[in-house]
Coordinates of C-alpha atoms and ligand atoms in Angstrom, one line a residue:
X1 CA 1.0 -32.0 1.1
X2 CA 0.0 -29.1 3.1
X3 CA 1.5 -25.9 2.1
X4 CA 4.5 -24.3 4.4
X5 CA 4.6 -20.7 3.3
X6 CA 7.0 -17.9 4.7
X7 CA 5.7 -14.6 5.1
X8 CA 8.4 -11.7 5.2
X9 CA 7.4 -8.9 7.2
X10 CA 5.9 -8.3 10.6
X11 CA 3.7 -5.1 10.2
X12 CA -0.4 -4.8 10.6
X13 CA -0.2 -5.7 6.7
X14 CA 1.9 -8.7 7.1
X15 CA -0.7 -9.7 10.1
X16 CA -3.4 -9.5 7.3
X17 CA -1.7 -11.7 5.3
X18 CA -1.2 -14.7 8.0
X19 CA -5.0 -14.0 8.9
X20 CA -5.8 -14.9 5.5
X21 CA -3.9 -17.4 4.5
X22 CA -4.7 -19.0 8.1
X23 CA -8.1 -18.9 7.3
X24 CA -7.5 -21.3 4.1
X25 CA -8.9 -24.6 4.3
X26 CA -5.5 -25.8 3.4
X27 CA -4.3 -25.4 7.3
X28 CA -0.9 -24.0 5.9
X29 CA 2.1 -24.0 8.6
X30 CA 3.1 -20.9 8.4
X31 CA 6.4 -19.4 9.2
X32 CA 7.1 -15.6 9.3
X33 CA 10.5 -13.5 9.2
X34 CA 10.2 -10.4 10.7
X35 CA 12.0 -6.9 11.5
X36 CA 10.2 -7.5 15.0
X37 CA 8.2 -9.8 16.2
X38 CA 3.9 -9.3 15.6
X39 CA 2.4 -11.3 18.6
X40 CA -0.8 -11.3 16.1
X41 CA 1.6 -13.0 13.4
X42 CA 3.3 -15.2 15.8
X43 CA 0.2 -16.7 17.2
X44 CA -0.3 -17.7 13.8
X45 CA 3.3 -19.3 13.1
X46 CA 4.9 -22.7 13.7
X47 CA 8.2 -20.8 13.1
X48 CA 9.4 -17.3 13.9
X49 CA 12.5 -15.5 13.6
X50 CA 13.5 -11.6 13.7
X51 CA 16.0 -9.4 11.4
X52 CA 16.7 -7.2 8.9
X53 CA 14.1 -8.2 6.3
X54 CA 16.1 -6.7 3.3
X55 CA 18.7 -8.8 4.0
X56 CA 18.8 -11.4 1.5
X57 CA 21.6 -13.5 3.3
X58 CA 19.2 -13.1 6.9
X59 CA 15.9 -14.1 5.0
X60 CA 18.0 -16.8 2.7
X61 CA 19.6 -18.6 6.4
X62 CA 16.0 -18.9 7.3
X63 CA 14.3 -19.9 4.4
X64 CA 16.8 -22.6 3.9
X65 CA 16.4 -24.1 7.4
X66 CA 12.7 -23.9 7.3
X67 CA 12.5 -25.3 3.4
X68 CA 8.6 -23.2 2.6
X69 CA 6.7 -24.3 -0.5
X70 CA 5.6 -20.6 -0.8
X71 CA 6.8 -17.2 0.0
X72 CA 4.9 -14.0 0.3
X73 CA 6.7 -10.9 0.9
X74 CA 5.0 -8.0 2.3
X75 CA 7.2 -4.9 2.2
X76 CA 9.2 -2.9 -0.6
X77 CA 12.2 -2.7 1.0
X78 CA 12.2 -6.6 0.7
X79 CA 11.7 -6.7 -3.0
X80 CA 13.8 -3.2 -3.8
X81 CA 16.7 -5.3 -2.5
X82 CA 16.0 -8.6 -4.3
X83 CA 14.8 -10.7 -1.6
X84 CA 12.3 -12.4 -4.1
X85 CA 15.3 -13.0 -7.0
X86 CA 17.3 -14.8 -4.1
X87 CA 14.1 -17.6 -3.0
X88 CA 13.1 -18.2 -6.6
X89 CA 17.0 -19.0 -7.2
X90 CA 17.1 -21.3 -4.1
X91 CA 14.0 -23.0 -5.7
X92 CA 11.3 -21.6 -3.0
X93 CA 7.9 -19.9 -5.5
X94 CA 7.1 -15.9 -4.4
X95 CA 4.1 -13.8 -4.5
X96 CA 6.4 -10.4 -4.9
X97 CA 8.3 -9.3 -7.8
X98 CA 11.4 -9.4 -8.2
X99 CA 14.2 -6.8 -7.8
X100 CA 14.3 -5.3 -11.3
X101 CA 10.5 -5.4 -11.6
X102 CA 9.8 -4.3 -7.9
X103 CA 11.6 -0.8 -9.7
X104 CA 7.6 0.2 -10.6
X105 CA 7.8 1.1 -7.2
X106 CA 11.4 1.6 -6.3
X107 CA 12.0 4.4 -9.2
X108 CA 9.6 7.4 -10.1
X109 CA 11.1 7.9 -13.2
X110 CA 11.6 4.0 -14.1
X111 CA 8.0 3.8 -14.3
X112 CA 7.2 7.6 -15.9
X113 CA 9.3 6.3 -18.8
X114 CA 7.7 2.9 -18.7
X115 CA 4.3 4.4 -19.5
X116 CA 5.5 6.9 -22.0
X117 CA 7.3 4.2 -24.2
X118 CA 4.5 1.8 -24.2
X119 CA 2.0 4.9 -24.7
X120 CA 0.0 3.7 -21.5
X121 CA -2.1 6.5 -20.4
X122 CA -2.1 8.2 -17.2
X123 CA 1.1 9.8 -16.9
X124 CA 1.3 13.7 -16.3
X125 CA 3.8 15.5 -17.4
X126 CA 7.2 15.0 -15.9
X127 CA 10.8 15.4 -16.0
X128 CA 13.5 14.0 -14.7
X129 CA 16.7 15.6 -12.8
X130 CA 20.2 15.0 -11.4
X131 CA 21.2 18.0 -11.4
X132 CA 20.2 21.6 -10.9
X133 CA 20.2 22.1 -14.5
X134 CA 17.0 23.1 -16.0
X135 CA 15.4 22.9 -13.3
X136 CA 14.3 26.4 -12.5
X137 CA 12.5 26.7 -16.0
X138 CA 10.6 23.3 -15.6
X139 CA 9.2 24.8 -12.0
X140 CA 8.4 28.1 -13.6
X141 CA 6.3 26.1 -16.7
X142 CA 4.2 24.8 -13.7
X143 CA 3.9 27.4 -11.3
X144 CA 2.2 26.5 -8.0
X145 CA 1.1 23.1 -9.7
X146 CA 4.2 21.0 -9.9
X147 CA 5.2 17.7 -7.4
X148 CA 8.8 17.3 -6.7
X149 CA 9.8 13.1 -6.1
X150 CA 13.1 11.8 -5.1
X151 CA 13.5 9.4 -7.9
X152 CA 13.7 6.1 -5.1
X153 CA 12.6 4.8 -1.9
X154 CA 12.4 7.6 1.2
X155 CA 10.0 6.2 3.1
X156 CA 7.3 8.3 1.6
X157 CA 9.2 11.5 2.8
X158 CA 10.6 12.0 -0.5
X159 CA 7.4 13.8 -2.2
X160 CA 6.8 17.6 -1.9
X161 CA 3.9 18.8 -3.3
X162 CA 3.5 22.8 -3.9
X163 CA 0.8 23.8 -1.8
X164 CA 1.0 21.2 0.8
X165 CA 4.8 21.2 1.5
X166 CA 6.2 24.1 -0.8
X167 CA 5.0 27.1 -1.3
X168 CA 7.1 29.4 -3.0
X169 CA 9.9 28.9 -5.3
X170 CA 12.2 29.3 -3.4
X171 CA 11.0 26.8 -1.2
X172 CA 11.0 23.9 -4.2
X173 CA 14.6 25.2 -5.8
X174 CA 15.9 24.5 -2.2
X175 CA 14.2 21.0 -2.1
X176 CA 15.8 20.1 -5.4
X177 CA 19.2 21.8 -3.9
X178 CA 18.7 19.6 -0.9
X179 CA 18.3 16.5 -3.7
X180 CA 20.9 16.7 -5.5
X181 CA 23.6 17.7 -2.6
X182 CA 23.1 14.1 -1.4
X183 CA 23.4 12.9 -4.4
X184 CA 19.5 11.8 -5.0
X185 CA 17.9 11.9 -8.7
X186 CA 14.9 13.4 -9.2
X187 CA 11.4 13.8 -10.9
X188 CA 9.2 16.9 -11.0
X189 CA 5.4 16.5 -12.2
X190 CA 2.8 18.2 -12.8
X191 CA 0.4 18.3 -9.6
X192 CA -2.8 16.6 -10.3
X193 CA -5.5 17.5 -8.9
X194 CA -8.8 15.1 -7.9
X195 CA -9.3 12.7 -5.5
X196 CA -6.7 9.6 -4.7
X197 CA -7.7 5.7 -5.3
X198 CA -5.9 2.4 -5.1
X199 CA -6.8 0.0 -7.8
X200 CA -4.5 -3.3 -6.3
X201 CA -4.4 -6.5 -8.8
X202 CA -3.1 -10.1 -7.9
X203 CA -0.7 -10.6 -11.1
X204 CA 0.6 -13.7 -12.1
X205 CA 2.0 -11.8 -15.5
X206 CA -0.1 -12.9 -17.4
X207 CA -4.0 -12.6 -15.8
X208 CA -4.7 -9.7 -13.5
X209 CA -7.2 -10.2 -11.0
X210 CA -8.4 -6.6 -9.9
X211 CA -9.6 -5.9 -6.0
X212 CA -12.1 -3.6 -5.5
X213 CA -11.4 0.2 -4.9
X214 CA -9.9 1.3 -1.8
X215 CA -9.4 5.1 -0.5
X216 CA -6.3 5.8 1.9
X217 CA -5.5 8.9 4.2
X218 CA -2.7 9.9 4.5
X219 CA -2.9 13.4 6.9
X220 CA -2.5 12.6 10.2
X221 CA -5.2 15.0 11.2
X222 CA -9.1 14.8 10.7
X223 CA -9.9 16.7 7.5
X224 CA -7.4 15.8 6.2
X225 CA -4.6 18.3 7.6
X226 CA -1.1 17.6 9.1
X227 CA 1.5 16.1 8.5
X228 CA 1.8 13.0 6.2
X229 CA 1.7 9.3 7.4
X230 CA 2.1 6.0 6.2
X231 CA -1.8 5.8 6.0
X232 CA -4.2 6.3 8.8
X233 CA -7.0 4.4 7.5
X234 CA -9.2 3.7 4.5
X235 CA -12.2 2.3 3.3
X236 CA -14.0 0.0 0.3
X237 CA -17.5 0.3 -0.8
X238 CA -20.2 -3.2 -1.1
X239 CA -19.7 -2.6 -5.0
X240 CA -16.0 -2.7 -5.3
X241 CA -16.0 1.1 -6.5
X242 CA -15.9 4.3 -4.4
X243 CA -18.3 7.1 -4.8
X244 CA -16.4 9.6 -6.2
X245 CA -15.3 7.6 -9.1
X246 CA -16.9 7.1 -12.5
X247 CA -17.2 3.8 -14.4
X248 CA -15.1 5.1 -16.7
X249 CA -12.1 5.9 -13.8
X250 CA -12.7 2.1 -13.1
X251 CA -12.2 0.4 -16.5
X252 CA -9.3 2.9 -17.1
X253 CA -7.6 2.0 -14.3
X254 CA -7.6 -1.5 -14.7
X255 CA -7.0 -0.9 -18.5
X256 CA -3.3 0.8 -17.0
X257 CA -2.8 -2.0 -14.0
X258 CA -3.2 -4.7 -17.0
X259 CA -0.5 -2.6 -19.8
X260 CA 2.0 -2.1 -17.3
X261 CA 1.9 -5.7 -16.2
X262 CA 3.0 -6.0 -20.0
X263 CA 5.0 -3.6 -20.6
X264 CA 7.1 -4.2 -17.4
X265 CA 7.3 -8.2 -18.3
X266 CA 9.0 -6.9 -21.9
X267 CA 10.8 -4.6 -20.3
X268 CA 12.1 -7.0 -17.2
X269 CA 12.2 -10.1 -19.4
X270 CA 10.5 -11.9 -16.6
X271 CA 7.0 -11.9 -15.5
X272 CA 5.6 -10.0 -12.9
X273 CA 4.4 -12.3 -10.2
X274 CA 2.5 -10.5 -6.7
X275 CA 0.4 -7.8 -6.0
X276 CA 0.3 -4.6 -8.4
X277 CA -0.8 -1.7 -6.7
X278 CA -1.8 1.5 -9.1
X279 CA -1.7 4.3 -7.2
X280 CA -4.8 7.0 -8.8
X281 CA -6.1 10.4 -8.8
X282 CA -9.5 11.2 -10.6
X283 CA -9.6 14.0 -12.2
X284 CA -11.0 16.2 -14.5
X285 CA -9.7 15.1 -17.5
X286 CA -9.7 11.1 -16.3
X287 CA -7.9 9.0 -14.6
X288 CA -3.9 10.0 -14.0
X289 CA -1.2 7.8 -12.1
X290 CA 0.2 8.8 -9.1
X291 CA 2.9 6.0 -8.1
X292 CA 3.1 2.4 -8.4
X293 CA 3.7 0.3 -5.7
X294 CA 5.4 -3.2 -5.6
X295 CA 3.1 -4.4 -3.0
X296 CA -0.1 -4.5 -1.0
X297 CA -0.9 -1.0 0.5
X298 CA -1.0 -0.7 4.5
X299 CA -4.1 -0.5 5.4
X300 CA -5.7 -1.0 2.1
X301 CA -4.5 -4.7 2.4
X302 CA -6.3 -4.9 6.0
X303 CA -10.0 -3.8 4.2
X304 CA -9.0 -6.0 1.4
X305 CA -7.9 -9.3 2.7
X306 CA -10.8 -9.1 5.4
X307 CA -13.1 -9.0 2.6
X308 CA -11.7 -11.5 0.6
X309 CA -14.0 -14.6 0.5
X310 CA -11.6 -17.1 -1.9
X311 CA -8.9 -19.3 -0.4
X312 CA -5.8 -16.7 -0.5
X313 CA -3.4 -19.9 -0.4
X314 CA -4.7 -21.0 -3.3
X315 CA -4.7 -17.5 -4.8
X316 CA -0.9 -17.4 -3.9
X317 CA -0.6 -20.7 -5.4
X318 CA -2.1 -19.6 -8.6
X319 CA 0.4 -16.2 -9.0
X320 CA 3.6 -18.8 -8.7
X321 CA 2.6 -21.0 -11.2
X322 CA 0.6 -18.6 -13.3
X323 CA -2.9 -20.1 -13.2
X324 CA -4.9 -17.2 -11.9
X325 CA -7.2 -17.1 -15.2
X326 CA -8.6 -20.8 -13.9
X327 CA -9.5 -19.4 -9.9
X328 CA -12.7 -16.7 -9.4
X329 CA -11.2 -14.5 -7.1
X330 CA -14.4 -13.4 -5.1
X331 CA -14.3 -10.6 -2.0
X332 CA -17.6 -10.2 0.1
X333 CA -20.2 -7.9 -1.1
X334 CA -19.8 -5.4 2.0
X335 CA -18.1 -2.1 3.0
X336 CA -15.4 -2.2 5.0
X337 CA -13.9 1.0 7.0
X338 CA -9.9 0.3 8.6
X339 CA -8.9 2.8 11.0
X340 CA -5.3 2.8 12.7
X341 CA -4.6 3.7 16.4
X342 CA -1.5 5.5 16.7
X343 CA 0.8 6.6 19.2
X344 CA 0.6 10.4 20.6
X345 CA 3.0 13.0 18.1
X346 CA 2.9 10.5 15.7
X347 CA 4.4 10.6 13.0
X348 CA 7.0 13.5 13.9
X349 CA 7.9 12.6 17.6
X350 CA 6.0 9.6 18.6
X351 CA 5.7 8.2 22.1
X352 CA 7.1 5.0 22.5
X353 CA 7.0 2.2 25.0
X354 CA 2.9 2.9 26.1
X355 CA 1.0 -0.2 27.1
X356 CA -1.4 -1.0 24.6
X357 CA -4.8 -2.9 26.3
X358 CA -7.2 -4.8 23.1
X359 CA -10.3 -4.4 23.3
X360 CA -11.0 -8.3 22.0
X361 CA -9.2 -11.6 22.3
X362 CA -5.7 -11.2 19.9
X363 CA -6.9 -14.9 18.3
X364 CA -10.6 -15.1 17.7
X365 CA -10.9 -11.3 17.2
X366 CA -10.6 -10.7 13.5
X367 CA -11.3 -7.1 13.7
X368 CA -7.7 -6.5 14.9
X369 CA -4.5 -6.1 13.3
X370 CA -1.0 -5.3 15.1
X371 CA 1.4 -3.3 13.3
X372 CA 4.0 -1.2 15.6
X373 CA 4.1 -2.9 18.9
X374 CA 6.4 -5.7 21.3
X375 CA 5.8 -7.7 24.0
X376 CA 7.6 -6.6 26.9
X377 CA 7.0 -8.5 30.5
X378 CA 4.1 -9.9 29.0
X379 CA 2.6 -6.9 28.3
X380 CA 1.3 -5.2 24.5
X381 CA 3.8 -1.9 24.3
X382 CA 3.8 0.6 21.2
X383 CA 7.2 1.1 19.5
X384 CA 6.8 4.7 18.2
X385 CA 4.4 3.8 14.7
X386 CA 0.7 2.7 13.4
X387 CA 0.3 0.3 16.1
X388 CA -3.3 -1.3 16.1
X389 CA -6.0 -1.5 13.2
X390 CA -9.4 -1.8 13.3
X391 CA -11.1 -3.2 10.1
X392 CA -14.7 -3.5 10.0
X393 CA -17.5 -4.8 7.4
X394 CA -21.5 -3.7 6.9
X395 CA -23.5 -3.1 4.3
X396 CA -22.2 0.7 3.7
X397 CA -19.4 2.6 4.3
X398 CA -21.3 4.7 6.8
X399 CA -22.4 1.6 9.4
X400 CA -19.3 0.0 8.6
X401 CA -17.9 3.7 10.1
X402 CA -20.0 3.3 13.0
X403 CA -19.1 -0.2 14.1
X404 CA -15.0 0.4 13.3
X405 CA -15.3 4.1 15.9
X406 CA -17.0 2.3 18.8
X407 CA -14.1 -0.4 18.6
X408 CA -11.3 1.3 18.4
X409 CA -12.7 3.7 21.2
X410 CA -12.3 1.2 23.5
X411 CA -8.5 1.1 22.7
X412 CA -7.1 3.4 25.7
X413 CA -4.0 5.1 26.3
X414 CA -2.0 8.0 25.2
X415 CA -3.3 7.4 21.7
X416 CA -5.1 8.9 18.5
X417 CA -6.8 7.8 15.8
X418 CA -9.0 10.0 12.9
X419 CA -12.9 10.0 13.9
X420 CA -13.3 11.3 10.2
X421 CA -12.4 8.5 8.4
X422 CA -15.5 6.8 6.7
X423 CA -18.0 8.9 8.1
X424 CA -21.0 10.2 5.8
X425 CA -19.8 13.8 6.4
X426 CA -16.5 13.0 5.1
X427 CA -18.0 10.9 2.0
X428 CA -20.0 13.4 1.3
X429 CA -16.5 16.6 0.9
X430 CA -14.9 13.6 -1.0
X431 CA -17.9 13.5 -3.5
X432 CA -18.9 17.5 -3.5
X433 CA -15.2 18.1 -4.1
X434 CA -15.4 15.5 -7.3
X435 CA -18.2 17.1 -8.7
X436 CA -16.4 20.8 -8.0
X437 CA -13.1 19.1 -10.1
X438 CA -15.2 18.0 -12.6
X439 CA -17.1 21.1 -13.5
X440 CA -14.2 23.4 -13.5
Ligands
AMP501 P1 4.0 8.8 -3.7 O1 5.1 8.6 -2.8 O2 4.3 8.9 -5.1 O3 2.8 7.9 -3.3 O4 3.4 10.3 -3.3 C1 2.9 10.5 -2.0 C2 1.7 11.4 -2.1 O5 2.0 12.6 -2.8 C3 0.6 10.7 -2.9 O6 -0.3 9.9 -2.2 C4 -0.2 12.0 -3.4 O7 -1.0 12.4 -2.3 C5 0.9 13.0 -3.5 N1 1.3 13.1 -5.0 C6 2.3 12.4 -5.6 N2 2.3 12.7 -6.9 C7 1.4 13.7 -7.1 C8 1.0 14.4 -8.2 N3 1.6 14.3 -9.4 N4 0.0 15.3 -8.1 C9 -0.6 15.5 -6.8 N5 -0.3 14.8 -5.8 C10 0.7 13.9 -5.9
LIG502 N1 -1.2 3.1 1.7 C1 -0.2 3.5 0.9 C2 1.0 2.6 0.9 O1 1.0 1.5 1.4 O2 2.0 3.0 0.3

């Protein structure tokens, strides 16, 4: 029977995701329910319908009209609010955890304490708060080198890190202040310091199937300054590693993605079945986690599922039904280099509303993904966030680069994207800066 599978989510990620699993041999129908609707998604879809994707009863009403074989959520909020536990109970399989186990992403502390009692490596030191209480001596035991987390979801405005964001300490008692006067819990870590790698793993609980290594950026600015994003591009290299990053980094990392699959299962009672994303720094002293996320990243899952050569329905299949160790999961031996297009004064005060004119044909282009954008009198309009990627594949990271700017040139309008991202210079500050952390 041919496979009916409902995607939730209608971002540039979620457009990866229908790309890939429209590419399967199986000829899914796919359906998709969205916040908004994805022109790239819906060209894609036999059925489409728009709402609040962490409703369960909005996502439910559809799924039960539409009857999918499959599900494949995209976004946290989603699984944070137990989208996944509600199709699994109405009988309908899901790549996404669900909501107890999606708390690797949707708690800090949840998954600090999750490493320390199964004595999984990679945690720095951290403490959690709900109160002001003991919090003034932990910041003065790390002074200038501490990282203070709301302990859930904020949209990734919830992290200040001393240096970046706070830089006295007065700054970070007031940020705690801020916390716990609305009522928010807490984490403060130690600040690591290194350079920042995803290590993402289909899981079906059991067998972990790693992807290769992708780097993010999150500054909005080229060398790295401004303010923070969701992401404003990233890149993969032809060997599934980066260049900054030992063999060692590699192996440990996987060695943590693999425990905490474990440890969350006992933990949860209840396997964890999706995509496992360990967030990394490399540092001096190895490899340290960041944050776990519940979920592909945006745009690492644009390099990633562009590169991914195996049938991604079938790799879906195999996560429900926990058959993953049978399948070779196989990605193309290139680099890849995704860079975003975003609206001018993004992310603080955004234009909205801008015509947005492709450079390539929406359905046979597979360089483009659409994340932030609506159709309005026919017309491509931005709606205020990431609005077009660019992925592109070569044999390095540098023509890969090359190929990715003099696309997403072409995309005009009262838009920016980062130049930087991928380019040999840059490769070269991420590497020289590795060696510096290393030797001090
Ligand atoms: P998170 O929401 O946990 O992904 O944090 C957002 C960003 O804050 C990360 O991508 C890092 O750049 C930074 N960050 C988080 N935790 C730390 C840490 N312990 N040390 C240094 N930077 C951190
Ligand atoms: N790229 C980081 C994230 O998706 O959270």
């Amino acid at each position: 029977m041919r496979e009916r599978i409902l995607i939730v989510g209608s971002g540039a990620r979620e457009h990866a995701i229908a790309a890939a699993l429209a590419r399967s041999p199986q000829k899914p129908e796919l359906l998709c329910f969205g916040s908004a609707v994805n022109p790239g998604i819906e060209i894609l879809c036999v059925e489409y319908a728009t709402g609040d994707v962490a409703d369960c009863d909005a996502v439910m009403k559809f799924a039960n009209k539409e009857r999918p074989r499959l599900a494949v959520i995209g976004p946290e909020a989603p699984l944070a609010a137990g989208v996944a536990d509600a199709l699994w109970a109405a009988g309908i399989p899901v790549v996404g955890p669900t909501q107890s186990l999606a708390r690797l992403e949707s708690s800090k502390s949840f998954t600090r304490d999750l490493l320390q009692r199964y004595e999984i490596p990679g945690n720095p030191f951290f403490q959690r708060f709900t109160s002001m209480d003991g919090v003034e001596a932990v910041l003065a035991g790390l002074p200038g080198r501490h990282v203070i987390k709301d302990d859930g979801l904020a949209g990734g405005k919830g992290v200040k890190v001393c240096g970046d964001h706070l830089h006295s300490m007065e700054e970070s008692l007031a940020f705690c202040a801020e916390l716990v006067e609305h009522g928010r819990s807490f984490v403060i870590e130690e600040k690591l310091v290194g350079e920042e790698f995803s290590l993402i793993s289909f899981c079906d609980g059991k067998t972990l199937k790693h992807m290769p290594l992708v780097q993010d950026h999150k500054r909005a600015y080229e060398g790295d300054r401004g303010p923070n994003t969701g992401g404003m591009g990233s890149y993969s290299d032809a060997d599934g590693r980066l260049p900054f990053v030992t063999e060692e980094d590699v192996r440990l990392a996987g060695e943590i993605n693999q425990r905490v699959a474990g440890a969350v299962e006992e933990a949860c009672g209840r396997p964890y079945q999706g995509i496992l994303y360990g967030g990394f720094m490399a540092t001096r002293d190895g490899v340290r986690l960041i944050e776990y996320n519940a979920r592909f990243g945006d745009p690492e899952c644009l390099n990633l599922l562009t590169l991914l050569e195996t049938d991604f329905v079938a790799i879906c299949r195999a996560i429900v039904e926990q058959t993953l160790a049978d399948i070779d999961v196989l990605f193309r031996g290139l680099a890849s280099v995704c860079k975003y297009v975003v609206p001018a004064g993004y992310p603080d005060s955004p234009r909205k509303g801008d015509v947005v004119l492709l450079p390539g044909d929406l359905r046979s282009d597979t360089r483009l993904y659409l994340g932030a954008v609506d159709v309005k009198g026919g017309l491509l309009v931005s709606t205020g966030s990431r609005t077009v990627a660019v992925v592109t594949m070569a044999e390095t990271i540098t023509e890969a680069e090359l190929i990715c700017e003099a696309f997403v040139t072409r995309i005009e309008g009262p838009f920016f994207h980062r130049a930087d991202i991928g380019t040999a210079e840059l490769i070269h500050k991420r590497v020289e800066h590795m060696a510096k952390v290393r030797a001090a």
